[in-house]
XYZ file of C-alpha atoms in Angstrom:
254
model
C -5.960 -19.406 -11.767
C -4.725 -15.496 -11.882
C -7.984 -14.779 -13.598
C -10.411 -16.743 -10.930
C -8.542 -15.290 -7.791
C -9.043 -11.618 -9.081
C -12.292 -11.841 -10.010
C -13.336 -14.105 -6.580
C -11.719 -11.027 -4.796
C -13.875 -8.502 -6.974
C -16.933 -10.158 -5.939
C -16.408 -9.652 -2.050
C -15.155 -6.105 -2.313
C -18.790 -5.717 -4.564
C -20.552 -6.802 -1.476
C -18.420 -5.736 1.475
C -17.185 -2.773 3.337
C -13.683 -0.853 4.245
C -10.970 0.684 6.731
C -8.221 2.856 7.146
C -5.460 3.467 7.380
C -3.953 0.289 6.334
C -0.102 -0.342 6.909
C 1.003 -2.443 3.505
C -2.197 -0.933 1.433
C -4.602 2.551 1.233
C -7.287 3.963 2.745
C -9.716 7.046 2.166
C -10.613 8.234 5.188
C -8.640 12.006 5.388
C -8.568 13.533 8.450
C -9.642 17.230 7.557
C -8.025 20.165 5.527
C -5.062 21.926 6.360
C -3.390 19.091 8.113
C 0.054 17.523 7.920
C 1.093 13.877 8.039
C 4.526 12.738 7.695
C 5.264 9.033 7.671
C 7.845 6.385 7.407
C 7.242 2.611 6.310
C 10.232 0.562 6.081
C 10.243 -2.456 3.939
C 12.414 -4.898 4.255
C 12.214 -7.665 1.092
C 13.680 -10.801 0.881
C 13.788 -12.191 -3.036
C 15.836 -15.210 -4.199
C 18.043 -12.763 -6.102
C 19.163 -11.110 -2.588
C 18.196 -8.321 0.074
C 16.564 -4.898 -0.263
C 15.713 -2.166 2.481
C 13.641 0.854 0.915
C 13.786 3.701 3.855
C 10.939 6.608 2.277
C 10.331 9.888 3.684
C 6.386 10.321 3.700
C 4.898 13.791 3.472
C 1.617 14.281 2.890
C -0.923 17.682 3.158
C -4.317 18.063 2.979
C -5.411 21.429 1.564
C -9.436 20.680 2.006
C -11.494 17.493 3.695
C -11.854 15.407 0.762
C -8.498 15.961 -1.043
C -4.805 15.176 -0.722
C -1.292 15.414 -2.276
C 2.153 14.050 -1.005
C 5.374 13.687 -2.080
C 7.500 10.160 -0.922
C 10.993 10.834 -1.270
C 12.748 6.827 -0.744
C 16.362 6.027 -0.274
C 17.302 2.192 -1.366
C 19.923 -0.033 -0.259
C 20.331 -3.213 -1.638
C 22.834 -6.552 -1.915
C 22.242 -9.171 -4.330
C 23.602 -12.527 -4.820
C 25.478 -11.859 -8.057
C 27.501 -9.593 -6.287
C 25.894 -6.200 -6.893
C 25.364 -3.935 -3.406
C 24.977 -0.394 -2.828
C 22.978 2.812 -1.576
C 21.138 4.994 -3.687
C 18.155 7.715 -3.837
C 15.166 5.187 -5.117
C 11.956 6.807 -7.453
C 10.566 10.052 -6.146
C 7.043 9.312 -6.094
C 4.222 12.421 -6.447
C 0.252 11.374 -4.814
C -2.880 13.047 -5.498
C -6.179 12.097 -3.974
C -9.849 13.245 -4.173
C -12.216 12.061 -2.711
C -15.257 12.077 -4.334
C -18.185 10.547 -2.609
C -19.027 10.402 1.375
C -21.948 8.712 3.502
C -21.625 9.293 6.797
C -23.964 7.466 9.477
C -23.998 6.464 14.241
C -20.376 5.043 14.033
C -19.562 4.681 10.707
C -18.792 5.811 7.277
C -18.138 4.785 3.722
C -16.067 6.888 1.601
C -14.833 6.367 -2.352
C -11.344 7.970 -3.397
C -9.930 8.514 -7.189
C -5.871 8.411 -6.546
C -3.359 8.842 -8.568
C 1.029 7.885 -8.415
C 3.297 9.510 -10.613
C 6.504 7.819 -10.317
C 9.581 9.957 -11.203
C 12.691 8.160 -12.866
C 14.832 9.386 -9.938
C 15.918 5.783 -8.915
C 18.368 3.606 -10.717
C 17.559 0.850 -12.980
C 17.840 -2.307 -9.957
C 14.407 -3.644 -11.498
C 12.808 -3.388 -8.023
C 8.895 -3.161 -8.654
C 7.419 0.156 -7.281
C 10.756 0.772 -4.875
C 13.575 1.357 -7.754
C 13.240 0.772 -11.595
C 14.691 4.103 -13.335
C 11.396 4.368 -15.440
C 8.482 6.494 -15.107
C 5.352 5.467 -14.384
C 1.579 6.241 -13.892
C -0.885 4.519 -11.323
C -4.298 5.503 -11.308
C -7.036 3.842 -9.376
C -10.144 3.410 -7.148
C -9.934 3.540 -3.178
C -12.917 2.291 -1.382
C -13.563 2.661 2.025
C -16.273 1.496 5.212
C -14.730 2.486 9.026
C -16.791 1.991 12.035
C -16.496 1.778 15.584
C -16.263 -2.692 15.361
C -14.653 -3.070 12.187
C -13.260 -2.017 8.730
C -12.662 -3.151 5.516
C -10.572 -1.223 2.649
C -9.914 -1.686 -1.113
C -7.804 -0.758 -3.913
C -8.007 -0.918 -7.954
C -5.974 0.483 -10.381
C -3.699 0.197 -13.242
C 0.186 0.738 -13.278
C 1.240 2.281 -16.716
C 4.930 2.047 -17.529
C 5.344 3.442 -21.030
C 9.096 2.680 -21.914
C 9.204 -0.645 -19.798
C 8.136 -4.253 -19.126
C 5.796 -3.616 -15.847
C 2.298 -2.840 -16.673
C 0.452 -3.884 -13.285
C -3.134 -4.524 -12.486
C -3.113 -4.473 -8.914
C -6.335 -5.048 -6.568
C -5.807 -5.239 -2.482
C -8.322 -6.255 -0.053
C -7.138 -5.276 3.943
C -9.515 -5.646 7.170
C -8.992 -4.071 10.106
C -10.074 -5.513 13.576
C -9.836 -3.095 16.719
C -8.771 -4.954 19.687
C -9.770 -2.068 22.554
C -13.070 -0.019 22.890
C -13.205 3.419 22.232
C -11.486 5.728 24.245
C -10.804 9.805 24.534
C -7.522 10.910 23.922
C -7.643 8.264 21.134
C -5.822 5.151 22.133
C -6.187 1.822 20.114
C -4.483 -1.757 18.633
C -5.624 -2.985 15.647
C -4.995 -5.957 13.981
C -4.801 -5.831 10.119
C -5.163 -8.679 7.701
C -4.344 -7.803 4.146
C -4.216 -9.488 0.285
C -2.196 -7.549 -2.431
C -3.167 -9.660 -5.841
C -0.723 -8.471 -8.543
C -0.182 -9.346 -12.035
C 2.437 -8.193 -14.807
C 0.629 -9.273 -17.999
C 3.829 -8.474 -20.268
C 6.032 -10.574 -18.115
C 3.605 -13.175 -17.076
C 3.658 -12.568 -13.483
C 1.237 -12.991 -11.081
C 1.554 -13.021 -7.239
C -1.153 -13.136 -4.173
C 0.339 -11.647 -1.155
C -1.092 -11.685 2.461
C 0.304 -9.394 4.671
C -0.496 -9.276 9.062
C 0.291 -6.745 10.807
C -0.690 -4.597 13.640
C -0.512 -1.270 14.768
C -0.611 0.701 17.811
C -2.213 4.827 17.858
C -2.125 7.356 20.593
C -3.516 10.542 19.652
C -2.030 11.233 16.486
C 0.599 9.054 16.232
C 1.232 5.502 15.411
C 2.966 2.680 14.852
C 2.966 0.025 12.174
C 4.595 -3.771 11.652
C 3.764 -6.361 9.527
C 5.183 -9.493 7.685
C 4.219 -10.269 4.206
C 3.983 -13.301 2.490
C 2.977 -15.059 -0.950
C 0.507 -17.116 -0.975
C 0.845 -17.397 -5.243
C 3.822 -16.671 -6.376
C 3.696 -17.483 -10.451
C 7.128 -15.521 -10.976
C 10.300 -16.399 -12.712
C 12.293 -18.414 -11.013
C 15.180 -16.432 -8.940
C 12.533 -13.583 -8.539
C 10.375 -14.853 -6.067
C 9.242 -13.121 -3.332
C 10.332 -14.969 0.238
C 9.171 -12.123 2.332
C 9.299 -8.660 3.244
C 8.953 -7.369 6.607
C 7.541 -3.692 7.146
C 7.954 -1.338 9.680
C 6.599 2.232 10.479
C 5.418 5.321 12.650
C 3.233 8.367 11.534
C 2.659 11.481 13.002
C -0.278 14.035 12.099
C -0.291 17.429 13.405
């Protein structure tokens, strides 16, 4: 079933378009060179081995139109069932984007990104996928992108390399974004975002299909960001399930 969902996803992104930003996924617009963004998304996740809240300090630069870099620098707290509950620094994680093709047209534009996460082993070893694991890894994948004035549509690719561990991940999202006002000067918008994280572990066996809804408000340059996440397949070992994480967030861009 894994298999069928993945590649049933593939085929829509092959024949669709994309929008940014998302709130639980990527995007590739970039808003010009020399700019500043920092960021916050809080994620609250609920598991049937207990509670975790990952708090990360986004900061991301943009040195010319079409590329970016970013340090994410996470604190973790966490209570589990078997008794373990605590506070820690989580995995320092270091972005790079380039973007590397643009078509601009009235309204609209369609833009590809090559990205890349290097997660540093700053965390401890809770086994939290991408929040706290202890263990270095390497992400690198594909961000595709169509924005216009009605409508968006955004997706992700890539492969999640973790050399001295159990968490390979092939990971492909799919988020659309619906606008809810018209377009106004200063900028001033709600948009509604529906978005499907597919995710599969194929040394552990795990797959999981999220869908995630959230929506966001912007004024100018800043916004805000909530959204509830929940499985729609979750093939994972029992006592690891996902029951659902809540996210909340605000970004500023100056």
């Amino acid at each position: 079933m894994k298999y069928y969902i993945m590649l049933f996803l593939l085929m829509i992104t092959g024949s669709s378009l994309a929008q940014g930003p998302p709130i639980t996924a990527d995007g590739p617009l970039m808003l010009g060179g020399n700019s500043f963004t920092t960021k916050t998304l809080v994620e609250i996740r609920k598991t049937e081995r207990g509670t975790s809240v990952y708090m990360p300090l986004l900061l991301h630069y943009l040195p010319s139109y079409n590329s970016e870099v970013a340090i994410h620098l996470p604190y973790v707290s966490y209570d589990f069932n078997d008794g373990t509950s605590g506070n820690s620094l989580a995995d320092i994680k270091l972005l790079g984007k380039y973007q590397f093709f643009q078509k601009d047209g009235t309204g609209k534009t369609f833009r590809v990104v090559a990205k890349t996460v290097q997660t540093l082993p700053t965390g401890e070893d809770l086994d939290l996928m991408e929040l706290s694991t202890g263990i270095y890894q390497g992400y690198y994948g594909i961000v595709a992108g169509y924005e216009s004035l009605k409508y968006g549509i955004s997706s992700e690719f890539g492969y999640n390399m973790v050399p001295n561990g159990t968490m390979d991940e092939i990971k492909y999202k799919l988020g659309f974004g619906l606008p809810l006002l018209k377009p106004q000067y200063p900028n001033k918008q709600i948009n509604l975002y529906f978005e499907y994280t597919n995710s599969w572990l194929p040394e552990r066996d795990w797959y999981q299909l999220l869908y995630a809804q959230g929506i966001q408000f912007a004024s100018k340059n800043i916004t805000f960001d909530l959204a509830i996440q929940l499985p729609l397949v979750n093939d994972i070992t029992e006592g690891r399930k996902l029951k659902y994480s809540l996210y909340v967030g605000s970004r500023f861009t100056f």
